[in-house]
Amino acid sequence: MVATPLPSLENHSPGHICPFDQACSYLEWAAKELKLDQGVVEILSHPRKVVTVSIPVKLDNGEIRVLAGHRVQHSDILGPYKGGIRYHPAVTLREVSALAMLMTWKCALLGIPYGGAKGGIPIDPKKYSVGELERISRRYISELIKDIGPSVDIPAPDMGTSAREMAWMMDTYSVNVGHSVPGVVTGKPVSIGGSLGREMATGRGVMIIVREALADQGKSLVGVRIAIQGFGNVGCAAAELLHKEGAKIIAVSTGAGGVFSPDGLDIPALKIYAAENRRSLVGFGEGIPISNADLLTLDCDVLIPAALENQITEENMSQVQAKMVVEAANGPVTLEANQFLADQGVTVLPDILANAGGVVVSYLEWVQGLSYVFWDEERVNGEMEYLMVQAYRRVIQESKARMANLRLAAYTLGVGRVARALTDRGLYP
Ligand code: NAD
């Protein structure tokens, strides 16, 4: 096990946007606006704990492979660490560190009593069998057994993981400690204490934020042309809910490319097609094939990047035609692109607000589990909607008060709350 105070284990190639450096520049941006003490900024620039474990796994063909598994705990000033676990080939320690920091601000912005963490394994889950994925997930969590727990650090699904992996992780943790601990993860199946509404929660939160932002412009969702990059947990749920509300989803994509139809796609049919074709849209009968790069610059009203970070950068920002960009993914718009788009009058709804629906329902799942009282889906959705709309309104208000764009407003609220708590708690010893 390697534990270092700084995620400096890897170098990023020149020209590549380092996600952790980018996360730190967002922090510095907000800190400058808030006139924070430099010592506080220094503390918040460093994750509290960085762990990398080795995961030896026996493949189905008998070969043994050793994978790396990361978990970064950024801050627990406001409560237990909280954050997803990502299985994707592009996972690096710096990316996980950046995402952990983002979680801290997101939970603070939403007013939920959690800190920020993130985990990840650099693998393409599509290249492993279900049995191999189960062995990887179980070994990863057993290596982290002393670092997680329902009042310590509570993982959840992220890219490449779902309720299935959470069930394996909850079971592994429970077997190791000798009793059932449902609260160690969220986003688990309902049969073992998961919350109704969790699966669709991030997509539902995205839909709520788009709806609120359009309403502020005197528009409704009906007929609004939306392009969505990514058709996984988040992108697919957002597409389905927005489509149900009357929006026209003109394009969706996965890593292998997407489909475009100016008249709007049949989202329920696409959802079934993706489920039957290992989440791929290639070969879907309707619409015109479109690349991910072209999707981002389509003529549309709302663009929702719901896949990876750094999708709208200095290279393509001037070609973006959408009037509203909603960050369903974490970090899809770079700092430079955010400033450029905001200056062009494009409404950019930042990730720490737009994709917070998932962590909000994770929190509601945790609350239900701790109180042994489980709610119906209507109540879960209602509580989530309330928290999302309140946070949206706070961001709008902050943006007006500071004459700042929405990202800076969201960050000043999130960072400001953590900084205040840090100052109130004081520094030990
Ligand atoms: P997922 O694995 O379910 O889906 C990801 C989608 O992105 C898939 O359709 C995949 O094909 C596509 N994709 C992968 N590589 C791509 C590429 N190079 N170009 C274009 N598309 C690509 O993941 P998810 O859970 O939907 O997460 C998506 C984003 O949302 C991530 O940034 C994640 O951190 C963020 N997020 C997820 C949740 C959640 O509850 N799952 C919550 C908050 C934020």
PDB file of N, CA, C and O in Angstrom, residues 187-190 193-199 361-362 364-366 368 374-376 380:
ATOM      1  N   GLY A 187     -26.002   3.418  -3.760  1.00  0.00           N
ATOM      2  CA  GLY A 187     -26.187   3.032  -5.163  1.00  0.00           C
ATOM      3  C   GLY A 187     -26.246   1.516  -5.296  1.00  0.00           C
ATOM      4  O   GLY A 187     -26.005   0.965  -6.362  1.00  0.00           O
ATOM      5  N   LYS A 188     -26.566   0.827  -4.177  1.00  0.00           N
ATOM      6  CA  LYS A 188     -26.656  -0.642  -4.209  1.00  0.00           C
ATOM      7  C   LYS A 188     -28.083  -1.057  -4.603  1.00  0.00           C
ATOM      8  O   LYS A 188     -28.989  -0.223  -4.595  1.00  0.00           O
ATOM      9  N   PRO A 189     -28.301  -2.336  -4.910  1.00  0.00           N
ATOM     10  CA  PRO A 189     -29.643  -2.767  -5.280  1.00  0.00           C
ATOM     11  C   PRO A 189     -30.644  -2.562  -4.134  1.00  0.00           C
ATOM     12  O   PRO A 189     -30.269  -2.649  -2.953  1.00  0.00           O
ATOM     13  N   VAL A 190     -31.895  -2.326  -4.504  1.00  0.00           N
ATOM     14  CA  VAL A 190     -32.945  -2.085  -3.506  1.00  0.00           C
ATOM     15  C   VAL A 190     -33.087  -3.296  -2.572  1.00  0.00           C
ATOM     16  O   VAL A 190     -33.359  -3.152  -1.380  1.00  0.00           O
ATOM     17  N   GLY A 193     -30.981  -2.800   0.571  1.00  0.00           N
ATOM     18  CA  GLY A 193     -31.000  -1.503   1.261  1.00  0.00           C
ATOM     19  C   GLY A 193     -30.753  -0.313   0.367  1.00  0.00           C
ATOM     20  O   GLY A 193     -30.570   0.810   0.850  1.00  0.00           O
ATOM     21  N   GLY A 194     -30.735  -0.527  -0.942  1.00  0.00           N
ATOM     22  CA  GLY A 194     -30.610   0.604  -1.868  1.00  0.00           C
ATOM     23  C   GLY A 194     -31.877   1.429  -1.848  1.00  0.00           C
ATOM     24  O   GLY A 194     -32.915   0.967  -1.381  1.00  0.00           O
ATOM     25  N   SER A 195     -31.767   2.645  -2.363  1.00  0.00           N
ATOM     26  CA  SER A 195     -32.950   3.518  -2.360  1.00  0.00           C
ATOM     27  C   SER A 195     -33.662   3.453  -3.695  1.00  0.00           C
ATOM     28  O   SER A 195     -33.030   3.422  -4.755  1.00  0.00           O
ATOM     29  N   LEU A 196     -34.979   3.483  -3.617  1.00  0.00           N
ATOM     30  CA  LEU A 196     -35.746   3.662  -4.846  1.00  0.00           C
ATOM     31  C   LEU A 196     -35.312   5.007  -5.436  1.00  0.00           C
ATOM     32  O   LEU A 196     -34.992   5.943  -4.701  1.00  0.00           O
ATOM     33  N   GLY A 197     -35.267   5.081  -6.729  1.00  0.00           N
ATOM     34  CA  GLY A 197     -34.943   6.353  -7.379  1.00  0.00           C
ATOM     35  C   GLY A 197     -33.456   6.607  -7.562  1.00  0.00           C
ATOM     36  O   GLY A 197     -33.061   7.565  -8.235  1.00  0.00           O
ATOM     37  N   ARG A 198     -32.559   5.770  -6.987  1.00  0.00           N
ATOM     38  CA  ARG A 198     -31.124   6.055  -7.070  1.00  0.00           C
ATOM     39  C   ARG A 198     -30.582   5.896  -8.487  1.00  0.00           C
ATOM     40  O   ARG A 198     -29.762   6.694  -8.937  1.00  0.00           O
ATOM     41  N   GLU A 199     -31.104   4.862  -9.179  1.00  0.00           N
ATOM     42  CA  GLU A 199     -30.565   4.565 -10.508  1.00  0.00           C
ATOM     43  C   GLU A 199     -30.723   5.746 -11.478  1.00  0.00           C
ATOM     44  O   GLU A 199     -29.828   6.038 -12.257  1.00  0.00           O
ATOM     45  N   VAL A 361     -29.270  11.563  -3.761  1.00  0.00           N
ATOM     46  CA  VAL A 361     -30.043  10.348  -3.449  1.00  0.00           C
ATOM     47  C   VAL A 361     -29.165   9.323  -2.722  1.00  0.00           C
ATOM     48  O   VAL A 361     -29.662   8.553  -1.900  1.00  0.00           O
ATOM     49  N   SER A 362     -27.861   9.348  -2.958  1.00  0.00           N
ATOM     50  CA  SER A 362     -26.967   8.513  -2.146  1.00  0.00           C
ATOM     51  C   SER A 362     -27.100   8.895  -0.673  1.00  0.00           C
ATOM     52  O   SER A 362     -27.161   8.044   0.212  1.00  0.00           O
ATOM     53  N   LEU A 364     -29.696  10.319   0.674  1.00  0.00           N
ATOM     54  CA  LEU A 364     -31.025   9.894   1.134  1.00  0.00           C
ATOM     55  C   LEU A 364     -31.046   8.380   1.395  1.00  0.00           C
ATOM     56  O   LEU A 364     -31.692   7.906   2.322  1.00  0.00           O
ATOM     57  N   GLU A 365     -30.281   7.642   0.580  1.00  0.00           N
ATOM     58  CA  GLU A 365     -30.176   6.179   0.788  1.00  0.00           C
ATOM     59  C   GLU A 365     -29.499   5.893   2.133  1.00  0.00           C
ATOM     60  O   GLU A 365     -29.934   5.034   2.904  1.00  0.00           O
ATOM     61  N   TRP A 366     -28.463   6.620   2.407  1.00  0.00           N
ATOM     62  CA  TRP A 366     -27.692   6.463   3.656  1.00  0.00           C
ATOM     63  C   TRP A 366     -28.565   6.807   4.864  1.00  0.00           C
ATOM     64  O   TRP A 366     -28.596   6.084   5.859  1.00  0.00           O
ATOM     65  N   GLN A 368     -31.864   6.712   4.996  1.00  0.00           N
ATOM     66  CA  GLN A 368     -32.881   5.664   5.144  1.00  0.00           C
ATOM     67  C   GLN A 368     -32.266   4.437   5.825  1.00  0.00           C
ATOM     68  O   GLN A 368     -32.857   3.854   6.726  1.00  0.00           O
ATOM     69  N   PHE A 374     -37.636   3.013   5.168  1.00  0.00           N
ATOM     70  CA  PHE A 374     -37.450   3.174   3.723  1.00  0.00           C
ATOM     71  C   PHE A 374     -38.654   3.861   3.089  1.00  0.00           C
ATOM     72  O   PHE A 374     -39.796   3.596   3.455  1.00  0.00           O
ATOM     73  N   TRP A 375     -38.355   4.787   2.207  1.00  0.00           N
ATOM     74  CA  TRP A 375     -39.383   5.655   1.625  1.00  0.00           C
ATOM     75  C   TRP A 375     -39.825   5.136   0.270  1.00  0.00           C
ATOM     76  O   TRP A 375     -39.077   4.420  -0.406  1.00  0.00           O
ATOM     77  N   ASP A 376     -41.010   5.593  -0.171  1.00  0.00           N
ATOM     78  CA  ASP A 376     -41.413   5.258  -1.539  1.00  0.00           C
ATOM     79  C   ASP A 376     -40.682   6.198  -2.515  1.00  0.00           C
ATOM     80  O   ASP A 376     -40.087   7.208  -2.103  1.00  0.00           O
ATOM     81  N   VAL A 380     -38.621   9.989  -2.251  1.00  0.00           N
ATOM     82  CA  VAL A 380     -37.187  10.151  -2.563  1.00  0.00           C
ATOM     83  C   VAL A 380     -37.018  11.235  -3.635  1.00  0.00           C
ATOM     84  O   VAL A 380     -36.223  12.172  -3.478  1.00  0.00           O
TER      85      VAL A 380
END
